[in-house]
Amino acid sequence: MPEQNRSAPLKTYFAFGTGKDLISKDQSRAQKLKHRGHPHESEQSSDNNLSTKVEHNHNCHERNAHTHVSVDTPPGVDTTDANIIHIVSGIIGGGNQTCGLLVDAGSSWVWIDSHNYSAGQKGPEKKSKSVDYAVCGLTGTEYNDFVKLPSGEPMLQRSIGVAENFTQFRTKLPEEVRNVKGILGIGPSYLLAAPRLSTAYIQERKSTKIRISISFEENGRDGLLTYSEPDESRYSGDITYVDITRKEPSLEYWGIDLGLAYGHDVSLTSIKTGIIDPGTALLLFRKEAYDQYKQEIGATEDSETGLLVIQESQRGKLKSLFFTIGEANFELTAQAQILPSSIQATIGVQSDKIYLIVGQLDSQTTQDDESRAQQHADVILGFTWLRWFCTVFVTRPDDIVDVDGNRTTGKYVRHIQVGIANRKF
């Protein structure tokens, strides 16, 4: 029996300004990714109540129930430093109130504003929880509860952080998305101690796999987030599945091993490992590959935006980029390498230039050659790459140890994969 499709619309917002803001924010986020900066959790058990211990967490002055987080902890990669923000509608907890949730592929945390949460009817477990997330650490009570689609159908059962200070977090977001009520983390689940699946999910699929797929419309501003087998109408050909890389820091995200060529005869040999990141706008290459690509196409760097540009006379000579992932080759056509008009309109461009989506991973002032060689993140596959493909994130707990009708508890996730297919428009 075919699996029922479970999807929710995905809305995309741009969080960058004019000029060089796009490339500089992308590069800043890339540095956090390369230095393994995650929202950092610190917990202590409680008797279903928050501790009354007062601590200061960055710029927040709240009554927090958590142990001390070292000031040496690298800044976390989160939705406040993303150039591209994705929002999906959903329900968290036992109520029926649909709210906007920020989709975060850089972490596995799920948070909901305490003012928008009602617990499930069976009284889920609770303990204090604090995560050093963004400028303002999120603090509150942790529940085991459901994440639901807008229809109210339970999809996942997992750890939920009910944040008492979510309002302060919202002030760090662009104004047009400050009405969000929570965060839906879809990062690799081994970042969580006990990934969970709903009992209904297990019974229907007879499988412990969790599949989350993302695909975008041709306009790049709308998309679909699917919690089931990918919708066949969204892609063409077969889906190629590969295990996530074992190279740090890419293994802590949706990182994959890959090869890259410009045209059919120019191999960009410095590209071996990449991170799929919907929050990054551009396709960012490490310096060696960036310089090689720039030379091959005869591009220059635009002084106003910092982006690669070519002239109209060079458009016809631009060749496809070919990404080798697993046993398959995925083509990014010449047209797909041109910056979308919606992004061009936001940053402000000159009409006589053609702007490209490829940027340099490292800014001119960061990383010497030796330190770059030690970091296995050669390319960031950002939004302008993702929009041409259907991407599937797969996690599988190694064992299901308890089913009691209310929750299914899994051990640590050990098998994590990424699937890629060509997008069907």
JSON list of C-alpha atoms in Angstrom, two decimals, residues 192-403:
[
{"chain": "A", "resi": 192, "resn": "LEU", "atom": "CA", "xyz": [19.82, 14.49, 20.19]},
{"chain": "A", "resi": 193, "resn": "ALA", "atom": "CA", "xyz": [20.21, 11.81, 22.84]},
{"chain": "A", "resi": 194, "resn": "ALA", "atom": "CA", "xyz": [16.95, 9.99, 22.09]},
{"chain": "A", "resi": 195, "resn": "PRO", "atom": "CA", "xyz": [15.32, 10.53, 18.68]},
{"chain": "A", "resi": 196, "resn": "ARG", "atom": "CA", "xyz": [11.66, 9.57, 18.70]},
{"chain": "A", "resi": 197, "resn": "LEU", "atom": "CA", "xyz": [9.06, 8.39, 16.23]},
{"chain": "A", "resi": 198, "resn": "SER", "atom": "CA", "xyz": [5.33, 8.44, 16.79]},
{"chain": "A", "resi": 199, "resn": "THR", "atom": "CA", "xyz": [3.68, 5.05, 17.29]},
{"chain": "A", "resi": 200, "resn": "ALA", "atom": "CA", "xyz": [1.40, 5.71, 14.30]},
{"chain": "A", "resi": 201, "resn": "TYR", "atom": "CA", "xyz": [4.45, 6.38, 12.15]},
{"chain": "A", "resi": 202, "resn": "ILE", "atom": "CA", "xyz": [6.00, 3.04, 13.14]},
{"chain": "A", "resi": 203, "resn": "GLN", "atom": "CA", "xyz": [2.81, 1.03, 12.71]},
{"chain": "A", "resi": 204, "resn": "GLU", "atom": "CA", "xyz": [2.06, 2.45, 9.28]},
{"chain": "A", "resi": 205, "resn": "ARG", "atom": "CA", "xyz": [5.51, 2.18, 7.76]},
{"chain": "A", "resi": 206, "resn": "LYS", "atom": "CA", "xyz": [6.88, -0.88, 9.56]},
{"chain": "A", "resi": 207, "resn": "SER", "atom": "CA", "xyz": [10.13, 1.05, 9.43]},
{"chain": "A", "resi": 208, "resn": "THR", "atom": "CA", "xyz": [12.17, 3.16, 11.78]},
{"chain": "A", "resi": 209, "resn": "LYS", "atom": "CA", "xyz": [13.33, 5.59, 9.11]},
{"chain": "A", "resi": 210, "resn": "ILE", "atom": "CA", "xyz": [12.42, 9.25, 9.27]},
{"chain": "A", "resi": 211, "resn": "ARG", "atom": "CA", "xyz": [12.41, 10.98, 5.88]},
{"chain": "A", "resi": 212, "resn": "ILE", "atom": "CA", "xyz": [12.20, 14.73, 5.49]},
{"chain": "A", "resi": 213, "resn": "SER", "atom": "CA", "xyz": [12.34, 16.17, 1.99]},
{"chain": "A", "resi": 214, "resn": "ILE", "atom": "CA", "xyz": [12.59, 19.75, 0.79]},
{"chain": "A", "resi": 215, "resn": "SER", "atom": "CA", "xyz": [11.77, 21.01, -2.68]},
{"chain": "A", "resi": 216, "resn": "PHE", "atom": "CA", "xyz": [11.16, 24.49, -4.06]},
{"chain": "A", "resi": 217, "resn": "GLU", "atom": "CA", "xyz": [8.97, 25.95, -6.77]},
{"chain": "A", "resi": 218, "resn": "GLU", "atom": "CA", "xyz": [10.60, 27.51, -9.80]},
{"chain": "A", "resi": 219, "resn": "ASN", "atom": "CA", "xyz": [10.06, 31.00, -8.36]},
{"chain": "A", "resi": 220, "resn": "GLY", "atom": "CA", "xyz": [12.29, 30.06, -5.42]},
{"chain": "A", "resi": 221, "resn": "ARG", "atom": "CA", "xyz": [9.98, 31.70, -2.88]},
{"chain": "A", "resi": 222, "resn": "ASP", "atom": "CA", "xyz": [7.64, 28.78, -2.23]},
{"chain": "A", "resi": 223, "resn": "GLY", "atom": "CA", "xyz": [8.35, 25.16, -1.46]},
{"chain": "A", "resi": 224, "resn": "LEU", "atom": "CA", "xyz": [7.21, 21.98, 0.22]},
{"chain": "A", "resi": 225, "resn": "LEU", "atom": "CA", "xyz": [8.41, 20.21, 3.37]},
{"chain": "A", "resi": 226, "resn": "THR", "atom": "CA", "xyz": [7.43, 16.54, 3.34]},
{"chain": "A", "resi": 227, "resn": "TYR", "atom": "CA", "xyz": [7.50, 14.11, 6.30]},
{"chain": "A", "resi": 228, "resn": "SER", "atom": "CA", "xyz": [7.15, 10.88, 4.34]},
{"chain": "A", "resi": 229, "resn": "GLU", "atom": "CA", "xyz": [8.38, 9.28, 1.17]},
{"chain": "A", "resi": 230, "resn": "PRO", "atom": "CA", "xyz": [9.18, 12.14, -1.24]},
{"chain": "A", "resi": 231, "resn": "ASP", "atom": "CA", "xyz": [6.33, 13.22, -3.49]},
{"chain": "A", "resi": 232, "resn": "GLU", "atom": "CA", "xyz": [7.03, 11.68, -6.90]},
{"chain": "A", "resi": 233, "resn": "SER", "atom": "CA", "xyz": [5.52, 14.71, -8.62]},
{"chain": "A", "resi": 234, "resn": "ARG", "atom": "CA", "xyz": [8.37, 16.82, -7.21]},
{"chain": "A", "resi": 235, "resn": "TYR", "atom": "CA", "xyz": [11.31, 15.08, -8.85]},
{"chain": "A", "resi": 236, "resn": "SER", "atom": "CA", "xyz": [12.39, 13.25, -12.00]},
{"chain": "A", "resi": 237, "resn": "GLY", "atom": "CA", "xyz": [14.48, 10.11, -12.33]},
{"chain": "A", "resi": 238, "resn": "ASP", "atom": "CA", "xyz": [15.74, 8.20, -9.32]},
{"chain": "A", "resi": 239, "resn": "ILE", "atom": "CA", "xyz": [16.74, 9.49, -5.91]},
{"chain": "A", "resi": 240, "resn": "THR", "atom": "CA", "xyz": [20.40, 8.86, -5.16]},
{"chain": "A", "resi": 241, "resn": "TYR", "atom": "CA", "xyz": [21.01, 8.11, -1.48]},
{"chain": "A", "resi": 242, "resn": "VAL", "atom": "CA", "xyz": [24.44, 8.46, 0.12]},
{"chain": "A", "resi": 243, "resn": "ASP", "atom": "CA", "xyz": [25.63, 8.20, 3.70]},
{"chain": "A", "resi": 244, "resn": "ILE", "atom": "CA", "xyz": [26.67, 11.45, 5.30]},
{"chain": "A", "resi": 245, "resn": "THR", "atom": "CA", "xyz": [30.40, 12.08, 5.25]},
{"chain": "A", "resi": 246, "resn": "ARG", "atom": "CA", "xyz": [32.64, 10.95, 8.09]},
{"chain": "A", "resi": 247, "resn": "LYS", "atom": "CA", "xyz": [34.78, 14.05, 7.80]},
{"chain": "A", "resi": 248, "resn": "GLU", "atom": "CA", "xyz": [34.55, 16.82, 10.36]},
{"chain": "A", "resi": 249, "resn": "PRO", "atom": "CA", "xyz": [32.98, 19.31, 10.57]},
{"chain": "A", "resi": 250, "resn": "SER", "atom": "CA", "xyz": [30.65, 18.33, 7.72]},
{"chain": "A", "resi": 251, "resn": "LEU", "atom": "CA", "xyz": [29.50, 15.14, 9.48]},
{"chain": "A", "resi": 252, "resn": "GLU", "atom": "CA", "xyz": [27.78, 17.29, 12.12]},
{"chain": "A", "resi": 253, "resn": "TYR", "atom": "CA", "xyz": [25.42, 18.70, 9.49]},
{"chain": "A", "resi": 254, "resn": "TRP", "atom": "CA", "xyz": [23.87, 17.36, 6.29]},
{"chain": "A", "resi": 255, "resn": "GLY", "atom": "CA", "xyz": [27.36, 16.79, 4.89]},
{"chain": "A", "resi": 256, "resn": "ILE", "atom": "CA", "xyz": [28.20, 14.61, 1.89]},
{"chain": "A", "resi": 257, "resn": "ASP", "atom": "CA", "xyz": [31.25, 13.49, -0.07]},
{"chain": "A", "resi": 258, "resn": "LEU", "atom": "CA", "xyz": [31.14, 14.65, -3.67]},
{"chain": "A", "resi": 259, "resn": "GLY", "atom": "CA", "xyz": [33.13, 15.54, -6.75]},
{"chain": "A", "resi": 260, "resn": "LEU", "atom": "CA", "xyz": [32.75, 18.59, -8.98]},
{"chain": "A", "resi": 261, "resn": "ALA", "atom": "CA", "xyz": [33.61, 19.43, -12.57]},
{"chain": "A", "resi": 262, "resn": "TYR", "atom": "CA", "xyz": [33.12, 22.50, -14.75]},
{"chain": "A", "resi": 263, "resn": "GLY", "atom": "CA", "xyz": [31.93, 21.23, -18.09]},
{"chain": "A", "resi": 264, "resn": "HIS", "atom": "CA", "xyz": [33.00, 17.72, -19.02]},
{"chain": "A", "resi": 265, "resn": "ASP", "atom": "CA", "xyz": [36.74, 18.22, -18.88]},
{"chain": "A", "resi": 266, "resn": "VAL", "atom": "CA", "xyz": [37.70, 20.56, -16.01]},
{"chain": "A", "resi": 267, "resn": "SER", "atom": "CA", "xyz": [37.79, 18.88, -12.60]},
{"chain": "A", "resi": 268, "resn": "LEU", "atom": "CA", "xyz": [37.66, 21.11, -9.54]},
{"chain": "A", "resi": 269, "resn": "THR", "atom": "CA", "xyz": [39.81, 18.69, -7.53]},
{"chain": "A", "resi": 270, "resn": "SER", "atom": "CA", "xyz": [39.80, 20.66, -4.27]},
{"chain": "A", "resi": 271, "resn": "ILE", "atom": "CA", "xyz": [36.06, 19.97, -3.85]},
{"chain": "A", "resi": 272, "resn": "LYS", "atom": "CA", "xyz": [35.60, 16.69, -1.96]},
{"chain": "A", "resi": 273, "resn": "THR", "atom": "CA", "xyz": [33.16, 17.35, 0.89]},
{"chain": "A", "resi": 274, "resn": "GLY", "atom": "CA", "xyz": [30.16, 19.65, 1.14]},
{"chain": "A", "resi": 275, "resn": "ILE", "atom": "CA", "xyz": [27.44, 20.80, 3.52]},
{"chain": "A", "resi": 276, "resn": "ILE", "atom": "CA", "xyz": [23.83, 21.19, 2.42]},
{"chain": "A", "resi": 277, "resn": "ASP", "atom": "CA", "xyz": [22.55, 24.34, 4.11]},
{"chain": "A", "resi": 278, "resn": "PRO", "atom": "CA", "xyz": [19.20, 25.92, 3.18]},
{"chain": "A", "resi": 279, "resn": "GLY", "atom": "CA", "xyz": [20.10, 28.98, 5.28]},
{"chain": "A", "resi": 280, "resn": "THR", "atom": "CA", "xyz": [23.03, 29.93, 3.03]},
{"chain": "A", "resi": 281, "resn": "ALA", "atom": "CA", "xyz": [22.07, 31.81, -0.12]},
{"chain": "A", "resi": 282, "resn": "LEU", "atom": "CA", "xyz": [24.95, 31.09, -2.49]},
{"chain": "A", "resi": 283, "resn": "LEU", "atom": "CA", "xyz": [26.98, 28.15, -3.73]},
{"chain": "A", "resi": 284, "resn": "LEU", "atom": "CA", "xyz": [30.24, 28.71, -1.84]},
{"chain": "A", "resi": 285, "resn": "PHE", "atom": "CA", "xyz": [33.51, 27.14, -3.07]},
{"chain": "A", "resi": 286, "resn": "ARG", "atom": "CA", "xyz": [36.77, 26.91, -1.15]},
{"chain": "A", "resi": 287, "resn": "LYS", "atom": "CA", "xyz": [39.38, 29.35, -2.46]},
{"chain": "A", "resi": 288, "resn": "GLU", "atom": "CA", "xyz": [41.22, 26.99, -4.82]},
{"chain": "A", "resi": 289, "resn": "ALA", "atom": "CA", "xyz": [38.04, 25.88, -6.60]},
{"chain": "A", "resi": 290, "resn": "TYR", "atom": "CA", "xyz": [36.64, 29.42, -6.59]},
{"chain": "A", "resi": 291, "resn": "ASP", "atom": "CA", "xyz": [39.76, 30.80, -8.29]},
{"chain": "A", "resi": 292, "resn": "GLN", "atom": "CA", "xyz": [39.74, 27.96, -10.82]},
{"chain": "A", "resi": 293, "resn": "TYR", "atom": "CA", "xyz": [36.05, 28.48, -11.65]},
{"chain": "A", "resi": 294, "resn": "LYS", "atom": "CA", "xyz": [36.53, 32.23, -11.89]},
{"chain": "A", "resi": 295, "resn": "GLN", "atom": "CA", "xyz": [39.41, 31.80, -14.33]},
{"chain": "A", "resi": 296, "resn": "GLU", "atom": "CA", "xyz": [37.65, 29.21, -16.47]},
{"chain": "A", "resi": 297, "resn": "ILE", "atom": "CA", "xyz": [34.60, 31.40, -17.09]},
{"chain": "A", "resi": 298, "resn": "GLY", "atom": "CA", "xyz": [36.50, 34.69, -17.29]},
{"chain": "A", "resi": 299, "resn": "ALA", "atom": "CA", "xyz": [34.52, 36.31, -14.49]},
{"chain": "A", "resi": 300, "resn": "THR", "atom": "CA", "xyz": [35.42, 39.31, -12.36]},
{"chain": "A", "resi": 301, "resn": "GLU", "atom": "CA", "xyz": [34.32, 40.31, -8.87]},
{"chain": "A", "resi": 302, "resn": "ASP", "atom": "CA", "xyz": [31.79, 43.11, -8.81]},
{"chain": "A", "resi": 303, "resn": "SER", "atom": "CA", "xyz": [33.04, 45.96, -6.60]},
{"chain": "A", "resi": 304, "resn": "GLU", "atom": "CA", "xyz": [29.57, 46.82, -5.27]},
{"chain": "A", "resi": 305, "resn": "THR", "atom": "CA", "xyz": [28.26, 43.36, -4.38]},
{"chain": "A", "resi": 306, "resn": "GLY", "atom": "CA", "xyz": [31.40, 41.21, -4.16]},
{"chain": "A", "resi": 307, "resn": "LEU", "atom": "CA", "xyz": [29.73, 38.67, -6.47]},
{"chain": "A", "resi": 308, "resn": "LEU", "atom": "CA", "xyz": [31.16, 37.12, -9.62]},
{"chain": "A", "resi": 309, "resn": "VAL", "atom": "CA", "xyz": [29.91, 38.77, -12.80]},
{"chain": "A", "resi": 310, "resn": "ILE", "atom": "CA", "xyz": [30.25, 38.13, -16.52]},
{"chain": "A", "resi": 311, "resn": "GLN", "atom": "CA", "xyz": [29.19, 40.17, -19.53]},
{"chain": "A", "resi": 312, "resn": "GLU", "atom": "CA", "xyz": [26.34, 39.32, -21.87]},
{"chain": "A", "resi": 313, "resn": "SER", "atom": "CA", "xyz": [28.86, 38.28, -24.53]},
{"chain": "A", "resi": 314, "resn": "GLN", "atom": "CA", "xyz": [30.13, 35.55, -22.16]},
{"chain": "A", "resi": 315, "resn": "ARG", "atom": "CA", "xyz": [26.74, 34.04, -21.35]},
{"chain": "A", "resi": 316, "resn": "GLY", "atom": "CA", "xyz": [26.76, 31.59, -24.26]},
{"chain": "A", "resi": 317, "resn": "LYS", "atom": "CA", "xyz": [30.17, 30.25, -23.24]},
{"chain": "A", "resi": 318, "resn": "LEU", "atom": "CA", "xyz": [29.15, 29.39, -19.68]},
{"chain": "A", "resi": 319, "resn": "LYS", "atom": "CA", "xyz": [29.20, 25.61, -19.13]},
{"chain": "A", "resi": 320, "resn": "SER", "atom": "CA", "xyz": [27.31, 23.38, -16.73]},
{"chain": "A", "resi": 321, "resn": "LEU", "atom": "CA", "xyz": [28.65, 22.34, -13.34]},
{"chain": "A", "resi": 322, "resn": "PHE", "atom": "CA", "xyz": [28.48, 18.59, -12.70]},
{"chain": "A", "resi": 323, "resn": "PHE", "atom": "CA", "xyz": [28.24, 17.29, -9.13]},
{"chain": "A", "resi": 324, "resn": "THR", "atom": "CA", "xyz": [29.16, 13.63, -8.64]},
{"chain": "A", "resi": 325, "resn": "ILE", "atom": "CA", "xyz": [27.22, 12.32, -5.64]},
{"chain": "A", "resi": 326, "resn": "GLY", "atom": "CA", "xyz": [27.39, 8.59, -5.05]},
{"chain": "A", "resi": 327, "resn": "GLU", "atom": "CA", "xyz": [27.17, 6.93, -8.47]},
{"chain": "A", "resi": 328, "resn": "ALA", "atom": "CA", "xyz": [25.15, 9.74, -10.05]},
{"chain": "A", "resi": 329, "resn": "ASN", "atom": "CA", "xyz": [25.99, 13.03, -11.75]},
{"chain": "A", "resi": 330, "resn": "PHE", "atom": "CA", "xyz": [23.78, 16.05, -11.15]},
{"chain": "A", "resi": 331, "resn": "GLU", "atom": "CA", "xyz": [23.90, 18.94, -13.59]},
{"chain": "A", "resi": 332, "resn": "LEU", "atom": "CA", "xyz": [23.65, 22.58, -12.62]},
{"chain": "A", "resi": 333, "resn": "THR", "atom": "CA", "xyz": [23.09, 24.23, -15.97]},
{"chain": "A", "resi": 334, "resn": "ALA", "atom": "CA", "xyz": [24.58, 27.51, -17.11]},
{"chain": "A", "resi": 335, "resn": "GLN", "atom": "CA", "xyz": [21.25, 29.24, -16.58]},
{"chain": "A", "resi": 336, "resn": "ALA", "atom": "CA", "xyz": [21.00, 27.83, -13.05]},
{"chain": "A", "resi": 337, "resn": "GLN", "atom": "CA", "xyz": [24.36, 29.43, -12.21]},
{"chain": "A", "resi": 338, "resn": "ILE", "atom": "CA", "xyz": [22.92, 32.90, -12.79]},
{"chain": "A", "resi": 339, "resn": "LEU", "atom": "CA", "xyz": [21.67, 34.65, -9.66]},
{"chain": "A", "resi": 340, "resn": "PRO", "atom": "CA", "xyz": [17.84, 34.56, -9.49]},
{"chain": "A", "resi": 341, "resn": "SER", "atom": "CA", "xyz": [16.13, 37.82, -10.38]},
{"chain": "A", "resi": 342, "resn": "SER", "atom": "CA", "xyz": [14.39, 37.92, -6.98]},
{"chain": "A", "resi": 343, "resn": "ILE", "atom": "CA", "xyz": [17.77, 38.03, -5.21]},
{"chain": "A", "resi": 344, "resn": "GLN", "atom": "CA", "xyz": [19.17, 40.51, -7.72]},
{"chain": "A", "resi": 345, "resn": "ALA", "atom": "CA", "xyz": [16.27, 42.85, -7.00]},
{"chain": "A", "resi": 346, "resn": "THR", "atom": "CA", "xyz": [17.01, 42.69, -3.27]},
{"chain": "A", "resi": 347, "resn": "ILE", "atom": "CA", "xyz": [20.75, 43.41, -3.37]},
{"chain": "A", "resi": 348, "resn": "GLY", "atom": "CA", "xyz": [20.58, 45.99, -6.17]},
{"chain": "A", "resi": 349, "resn": "VAL", "atom": "CA", "xyz": [22.42, 45.22, -9.41]},
{"chain": "A", "resi": 350, "resn": "GLN", "atom": "CA", "xyz": [23.49, 46.84, -12.66]},
{"chain": "A", "resi": 351, "resn": "SER", "atom": "CA", "xyz": [21.49, 45.78, -15.70]},
{"chain": "A", "resi": 352, "resn": "ASP", "atom": "CA", "xyz": [24.55, 45.41, -17.94]},
{"chain": "A", "resi": 353, "resn": "LYS", "atom": "CA", "xyz": [26.11, 42.64, -15.82]},
{"chain": "A", "resi": 354, "resn": "ILE", "atom": "CA", "xyz": [25.24, 38.98, -15.28]},
{"chain": "A", "resi": 355, "resn": "TYR", "atom": "CA", "xyz": [25.61, 37.96, -11.63]},
{"chain": "A", "resi": 356, "resn": "LEU", "atom": "CA", "xyz": [26.49, 34.39, -10.65]},
{"chain": "A", "resi": 357, "resn": "ILE", "atom": "CA", "xyz": [25.59, 32.25, -7.64]},
{"chain": "A", "resi": 358, "resn": "VAL", "atom": "CA", "xyz": [29.12, 31.00, -6.93]},
{"chain": "A", "resi": 359, "resn": "GLY", "atom": "CA", "xyz": [30.95, 32.74, -4.10]},
{"chain": "A", "resi": 360, "resn": "GLN", "atom": "CA", "xyz": [34.13, 32.19, -2.12]},
{"chain": "A", "resi": 361, "resn": "LEU", "atom": "CA", "xyz": [33.75, 30.16, 1.04]},
{"chain": "A", "resi": 362, "resn": "ASP", "atom": "CA", "xyz": [36.40, 32.07, 2.96]},
{"chain": "A", "resi": 363, "resn": "SER", "atom": "CA", "xyz": [36.57, 35.84, 3.10]},
{"chain": "A", "resi": 364, "resn": "GLN", "atom": "CA", "xyz": [39.86, 37.43, 2.10]},
{"chain": "A", "resi": 365, "resn": "THR", "atom": "CA", "xyz": [40.79, 37.97, 5.75]},
{"chain": "A", "resi": 366, "resn": "THR", "atom": "CA", "xyz": [40.07, 34.47, 7.12]},
{"chain": "A", "resi": 367, "resn": "GLN", "atom": "CA", "xyz": [41.98, 31.22, 6.95]},
{"chain": "A", "resi": 368, "resn": "ASP", "atom": "CA", "xyz": [45.48, 30.59, 5.69]},
{"chain": "A", "resi": 369, "resn": "ASP", "atom": "CA", "xyz": [46.18, 27.74, 3.25]},
{"chain": "A", "resi": 370, "resn": "GLU", "atom": "CA", "xyz": [47.22, 25.28, 5.98]},
{"chain": "A", "resi": 371, "resn": "SER", "atom": "CA", "xyz": [44.15, 25.80, 8.16]},
{"chain": "A", "resi": 372, "resn": "ARG", "atom": "CA", "xyz": [41.83, 25.57, 5.12]},
{"chain": "A", "resi": 373, "resn": "ALA", "atom": "CA", "xyz": [43.36, 22.22, 4.22]},
{"chain": "A", "resi": 374, "resn": "GLN", "atom": "CA", "xyz": [42.55, 20.86, 7.68]},
{"chain": "A", "resi": 375, "resn": "GLN", "atom": "CA", "xyz": [38.84, 21.65, 7.45]},
{"chain": "A", "resi": 376, "resn": "HIS", "atom": "CA", "xyz": [36.72, 19.22, 5.45]},
{"chain": "A", "resi": 377, "resn": "ALA", "atom": "CA", "xyz": [34.07, 21.62, 4.20]},
{"chain": "A", "resi": 378, "resn": "ASP", "atom": "CA", "xyz": [34.99, 22.47, 0.63]},
{"chain": "A", "resi": 379, "resn": "VAL", "atom": "CA", "xyz": [31.62, 23.69, -0.59]},
{"chain": "A", "resi": 380, "resn": "ILE", "atom": "CA", "xyz": [28.41, 24.96, 0.98]},
{"chain": "A", "resi": 381, "resn": "LEU", "atom": "CA", "xyz": [25.43, 23.89, -1.11]},
{"chain": "A", "resi": 382, "resn": "GLY", "atom": "CA", "xyz": [23.12, 26.79, -0.40]},
{"chain": "A", "resi": 383, "resn": "PHE", "atom": "CA", "xyz": [19.61, 27.79, -1.44]},
{"chain": "A", "resi": 384, "resn": "THR", "atom": "CA", "xyz": [20.53, 28.77, -5.01]},
{"chain": "A", "resi": 385, "resn": "TRP", "atom": "CA", "xyz": [21.77, 25.20, -5.52]},
{"chain": "A", "resi": 386, "resn": "LEU", "atom": "CA", "xyz": [19.02, 23.46, -3.53]},
{"chain": "A", "resi": 387, "resn": "ARG", "atom": "CA", "xyz": [16.19, 25.03, -5.53]},
{"chain": "A", "resi": 388, "resn": "TRP", "atom": "CA", "xyz": [17.11, 22.91, -8.56]},
{"chain": "A", "resi": 389, "resn": "PHE", "atom": "CA", "xyz": [16.91, 19.60, -6.72]},
{"chain": "A", "resi": 390, "resn": "CYS", "atom": "CA", "xyz": [14.69, 17.59, -4.41]},
{"chain": "A", "resi": 391, "resn": "THR", "atom": "CA", "xyz": [16.66, 16.89, -1.25]},
{"chain": "A", "resi": 392, "resn": "VAL", "atom": "CA", "xyz": [15.81, 14.11, 1.20]},
{"chain": "A", "resi": 393, "resn": "PHE", "atom": "CA", "xyz": [17.19, 13.85, 4.74]},
{"chain": "A", "resi": 394, "resn": "VAL", "atom": "CA", "xyz": [17.01, 10.35, 6.25]},
{"chain": "A", "resi": 395, "resn": "THR", "atom": "CA", "xyz": [17.68, 9.26, 9.82]},
{"chain": "A", "resi": 396, "resn": "ARG", "atom": "CA", "xyz": [17.27, 5.80, 11.31]},
{"chain": "A", "resi": 397, "resn": "PRO", "atom": "CA", "xyz": [17.51, 4.89, 15.02]},
{"chain": "A", "resi": 398, "resn": "ASP", "atom": "CA", "xyz": [19.55, 1.76, 15.53]},
{"chain": "A", "resi": 399, "resn": "ASP", "atom": "CA", "xyz": [16.85, 0.16, 17.67]},
{"chain": "A", "resi": 400, "resn": "ILE", "atom": "CA", "xyz": [13.30, 0.68, 18.92]},
{"chain": "A", "resi": 401, "resn": "VAL", "atom": "CA", "xyz": [13.21, -0.23, 22.58]},
{"chain": "A", "resi": 402, "resn": "ASP", "atom": "CA", "xyz": [9.78, 0.69, 23.91]},
{"chain": "A", "resi": 403, "resn": "VAL", "atom": "CA", "xyz": [6.28, 1.17, 22.54]}
]
